Amino acid sequence: AEDGVVRVTCSVNPKLLGFQSIALLGIKVNGEAEKIAKELVQHPEFDFVCCVAGEYDILVEAVCRDNLHLLNVVDSHLRSRSDVTSVSTHCYLDVLKFSPPSAGSSESLEDDENSTLDEVDQRIVRALQADGRASFQEISDSIGLPYQTTRRRAKHLLDSKLVQIETLVDRITEGTAIVAGINIRTNGPISEI
């Protein structure tokens, strides 16, 4: 962890936090890709930014409130730049990583009226994203709520699988892997594939 190879955090479906529009943006540039990518990292809507080899120079994951917000972000932060030559937007239809863990379940989080996170839940999520190993007492201290309230609310988020603790390994820093994204074009049923 001290070397930056491993980080314990939590994952949560962005839709539970009010972000309904998520897209992968393929960006072609005529400038220095790494410099442009470092500038794009500064925008809070860009969840993931990386320089890549292949069809695009930079890939960016954009997490937005809705499609209009996504359009405004793409226009103001990408299309308006003179060093960006093109942007290809790939809106996510479904993100299976955040699907409920019960295999074969056709229920989605959007159908569950109780699957919304209020401000307290969001503060707990932010604390767990900073340190997925934090104790209930540490979370309570960091968000300024009583221990029992924090414990009850955090346990509900974890037990219901709305929030899941995970260990992220930076395999590039670790030196054991090359990280790549693979695009798949299919003529079959997407959900089954």
GROMACS .gro file of C-alpha atoms in nm:
model
  193
    1ALA     CA    1   0.000   0.000   0.000
    2GLU     CA    2   0.283   0.243   0.086
    3ASP     CA    3   0.436   0.189  -0.259
    4GLY     CA    4   0.105   0.267  -0.433
    5VAL     CA    5   0.061  -0.084  -0.572
    6VAL     CA    6  -0.248  -0.174  -0.365
    7ARG     CA    7  -0.538   0.041  -0.250
    8VAL     CA    8  -0.844  -0.079  -0.056
    9THR     CA    9  -1.154   0.117  -0.151
   10CYS     CA   10  -1.522   0.060  -0.214
   11SER     CA   11  -1.726   0.042  -0.530
   12VAL     CA   12  -2.081   0.163  -0.570
   13ASN     CA   13  -2.310   0.189  -0.867
   14PRO     CA   14  -2.279   0.553  -0.984
   15LYS     CA   15  -2.655   0.557  -1.051
   16LEU     CA   16  -2.713   0.530  -0.676
   17LEU     CA   17  -2.522   0.856  -0.641
   18GLY     CA   18  -2.738   1.030  -0.904
   19PHE     CA   19  -2.515   0.979  -1.207
   20GLN     CA   20  -2.737   0.837  -1.481
   21SER     CA   21  -2.512   0.888  -1.785
   22ILE     CA   22  -2.176   0.711  -1.809
   23ALA     CA   23  -1.970   0.700  -2.127
   24LEU     CA   24  -1.630   0.598  -2.255
   25LEU     CA   25  -1.481   0.875  -2.467
   26GLY     CA   26  -1.224   0.793  -2.733
   27ILE     CA   27  -1.019   1.107  -2.801
   28LYS     CA   28  -0.780   1.181  -3.088
   29VAL     CA   29  -0.541   1.471  -3.039
   30ASN     CA   30  -0.284   1.662  -3.241
   31GLY     CA   31  -0.086   1.766  -2.935
   32GLU     CA   32   0.106   1.586  -2.664
   33ALA     CA   33  -0.137   1.318  -2.540
   34GLU     CA   34   0.013   1.283  -2.192
   35LYS     CA   35   0.000   1.659  -2.130
   36ILE     CA   36  -0.362   1.678  -2.246
   37ALA     CA   37  -0.456   1.371  -2.035
   38LYS     CA   38  -0.303   1.531  -1.724
   39GLU     CA   39  -0.521   1.839  -1.783
   40LEU     CA   40  -0.834   1.625  -1.830
   41VAL     CA   41  -0.774   1.449  -1.497
   42GLN     CA   42  -0.857   1.779  -1.325
   43HIS     CA   43  -1.225   1.767  -1.429
   44PRO     CA   44  -1.446   1.591  -1.170
   45GLU     CA   45  -1.668   1.431  -1.436
   46PHE     CA   46  -1.374   1.234  -1.573
   47ASP     CA   47  -1.349   0.926  -1.356
   48PHE     CA   48  -1.074   0.752  -1.549
   49VAL     CA   49  -0.819   0.899  -1.792
   50CYS     CA   50  -0.542   0.711  -1.973
   51CYS     CA   51  -0.314   0.745  -2.272
   52VAL     CA   52  -0.346   0.451  -2.508
   53ALA     CA   53  -0.205   0.304  -2.827
   54GLY     CA   54  -0.445   0.219  -3.106
   55GLU     CA   55  -0.731   0.404  -3.267
   56TYR     CA   56  -0.742   0.675  -3.000
   57ASP     CA   57  -0.476   0.869  -2.815
   58ILE     CA   58  -0.668   0.907  -2.488
   59LEU     CA   59  -0.957   0.718  -2.329
   60VAL     CA   60  -1.172   0.890  -2.070
   61GLU     CA   61  -1.462   0.759  -1.866
   62ALA     CA   62  -1.716   1.035  -1.807
   63VAL     CA   63  -1.968   1.005  -1.523
   64CYS     CA   64  -2.250   1.261  -1.553
   65ARG     CA   65  -2.590   1.337  -1.405
   66ASP     CA   66  -2.772   1.289  -1.737
   67ASN     CA   67  -2.716   1.302  -2.113
   68LEU     CA   68  -2.741   1.682  -2.129
   69HIS     CA   69  -2.471   1.709  -1.864
   70LEU     CA   70  -2.259   1.463  -2.068
   71LEU     CA   71  -2.306   1.673  -2.383
   72ASN     CA   72  -2.205   1.990  -2.196
   73VAL     CA   73  -1.895   1.820  -2.053
   74VAL     CA   74  -1.786   1.686  -2.393
   75ASP     CA   75  -1.845   2.024  -2.559
   76SER     CA   76  -1.682   2.240  -2.294
   77HIS     CA   77  -1.385   2.019  -2.198
   78LEU     CA   78  -1.306   1.837  -2.523
   79ARG     CA   79  -1.464   1.965  -2.844
   80SER     CA   80  -1.374   2.324  -2.760
   81ARG     CA   81  -1.002   2.238  -2.738
   82SER     CA   82  -0.791   2.316  -3.044
   83ASP     CA   83  -0.562   2.020  -2.967
   84VAL     CA   84  -0.851   1.768  -2.975
   85THR     CA   85  -0.927   1.655  -3.330
   86SER     CA   86  -1.214   1.414  -3.259
   87VAL     CA   87  -1.420   1.263  -2.979
   88SER     CA   88  -1.607   0.934  -3.007
   89THR     CA   89  -1.868   0.887  -2.735
   90HIS     CA   90  -1.969   0.536  -2.629
   91CYS     CA   91  -2.259   0.553  -2.379
   92TYR     CA   92  -2.281   0.257  -2.143
   93LEU     CA   93  -2.599   0.050  -2.171
   94ASP     CA   94  -2.529  -0.153  -1.859
   95VAL     CA   95  -2.237  -0.185  -1.619
   96LEU     CA   96  -2.229  -0.544  -1.501
   97LYS     CA   97  -1.962  -0.479  -1.237
   98PHE     CA   98  -2.225  -0.299  -1.030
   99SER     CA   99  -2.504  -0.553  -1.085
  100PRO     CA  100  -2.646  -0.718  -0.775
  101PRO     CA  101  -2.435  -1.024  -0.687
  102SER     CA  102  -2.718  -1.279  -0.706
  103ALA     CA  103  -2.653  -1.467  -1.029
  104GLY     CA  104  -2.942  -1.493  -1.267
  105SER     CA  105  -3.138  -1.216  -1.097
  106SER     CA  106  -3.322  -0.998  -1.346
  107GLU     CA  107  -3.385  -0.723  -1.091
  108SER     CA  108  -3.191  -0.404  -1.139
  109LEU     CA  109  -3.104  -0.136  -0.890
  110GLU     CA  110  -3.324   0.106  -1.082
  111ASP     CA  111  -3.628  -0.107  -0.992
  112ASP     CA  112  -3.552  -0.103  -0.619
  113GLU     CA  113  -3.716   0.201  -0.459
  114ASN     CA  114  -3.495   0.160  -0.152
  115SER     CA  115  -3.174   0.174  -0.356
  116THR     CA  116  -3.097   0.541  -0.323
  117LEU     CA  117  -2.824   0.697  -0.117
  118ASP     CA  118  -2.894   1.005   0.089
  119GLU     CA  119  -2.631   1.257   0.201
  120VAL     CA  120  -2.527   1.047   0.505
  121ASP     CA  121  -2.485   0.736   0.288
  122GLN     CA  122  -2.279   0.937   0.039
  123ARG     CA  123  -2.051   1.064   0.316
  124ILE     CA  124  -1.997   0.705   0.432
  125VAL     CA  125  -1.922   0.600   0.073
  126ARG     CA  126  -1.666   0.880   0.035
  127ALA     CA  127  -1.497   0.772   0.359
  128LEU     CA  128  -1.483   0.410   0.240
  129GLN     CA  129  -1.351   0.516  -0.101
  130ALA     CA  130  -1.067   0.693   0.078
  131ASP     CA  131  -0.995   0.384   0.291
  132GLY     CA  132  -1.197   0.066   0.250
  133ARG     CA  133  -1.037  -0.073   0.566
  134ALA     CA  134  -1.156   0.213   0.789
  135SER     CA  135  -1.332   0.105   1.108
  136PHE     CA  136  -1.682   0.225   1.188
  137GLN     CA  137  -1.527   0.449   1.455
  138GLU     CA  138  -1.285   0.603   1.202
  139ILE     CA  139  -1.570   0.662   0.958
  140SER     CA  140  -1.781   0.811   1.236
  141ASP     CA  141  -1.499   1.047   1.334
  142SER     CA  142  -1.433   1.153   0.974
  143ILE     CA  143  -1.795   1.231   0.885
  144GLY     CA  144  -1.896   1.377   1.222
  145LEU     CA  145  -2.186   1.145   1.304
  146PRO     CA  146  -2.247   0.934   1.615
  147TYR     CA  147  -2.082   0.591   1.613
  148GLN     CA  148  -2.408   0.391   1.634
  149THR     CA  149  -2.567   0.582   1.344
  150THR     CA  150  -2.256   0.542   1.131
  151ARG     CA  151  -2.222   0.173   1.213
  152ARG     CA  152  -2.589   0.097   1.138
  153ARG     CA  153  -2.586   0.291   0.810
  154ALA     CA  154  -2.250   0.152   0.692
  155LYS     CA  155  -2.351  -0.207   0.778
  156HIS     CA  156  -2.672  -0.164   0.577
  157LEU     CA  157  -2.476  -0.041   0.274
  158LEU     CA  158  -2.229  -0.330   0.300
  159ASP     CA  159  -2.475  -0.608   0.391
  160SER     CA  160  -2.714  -0.513   0.110
  161LYS     CA  161  -2.419  -0.511  -0.135
  162LEU     CA  162  -2.501  -0.154  -0.241
  163VAL     CA  163  -2.138  -0.082  -0.152
  164GLN     CA  164  -1.865  -0.342  -0.189
  165ILE     CA  165  -1.513  -0.327  -0.049
  166GLU     CA  166  -1.247  -0.415  -0.303
  167THR     CA  167  -0.872  -0.415  -0.337
  168LEU     CA  168  -0.737  -0.235  -0.642
  169VAL     CA  169  -0.399  -0.348  -0.767
  170ASP     CA  170  -0.201  -0.116  -0.994
  171ARG     CA  171  -0.053  -0.391  -1.209
  172ILE     CA  172   0.153  -0.144  -1.411
  173THR     CA  173   0.330  -0.015  -1.097
  174GLU     CA  174   0.361  -0.371  -0.972
  175GLY     CA  175   0.519  -0.464  -1.306
  176THR     CA  176   0.324  -0.787  -1.360
  177ALA     CA  177   0.085  -0.689  -1.639
  178ILE     CA  178   0.000  -0.469  -1.930
  179VAL     CA  179  -0.345  -0.312  -1.892
  180ALA     CA  180  -0.559  -0.300  -2.206
  181GLY     CA  181  -0.918  -0.243  -2.306
  182ILE     CA  182  -1.069  -0.464  -2.572
  183ASN     CA  183  -1.356  -0.345  -2.791
  184ILE     CA  184  -1.592  -0.615  -2.913
  185ARG     CA  185  -1.830  -0.574  -3.207
  186THR     CA  186  -2.100  -0.840  -3.218
  187ASN     CA  187  -2.407  -0.934  -3.418
  188GLY     CA  188  -2.546  -1.148  -3.138
  189PRO     CA  189  -2.751  -1.057  -2.828
  190ILE     CA  190  -2.539  -0.816  -2.626
  191SER     CA  191  -2.677  -0.905  -2.282
  192GLU     CA  192  -2.598  -1.276  -2.325
  193ILE     CA  193  -2.249  -1.210  -2.456
   0.00000   0.00000   0.00000
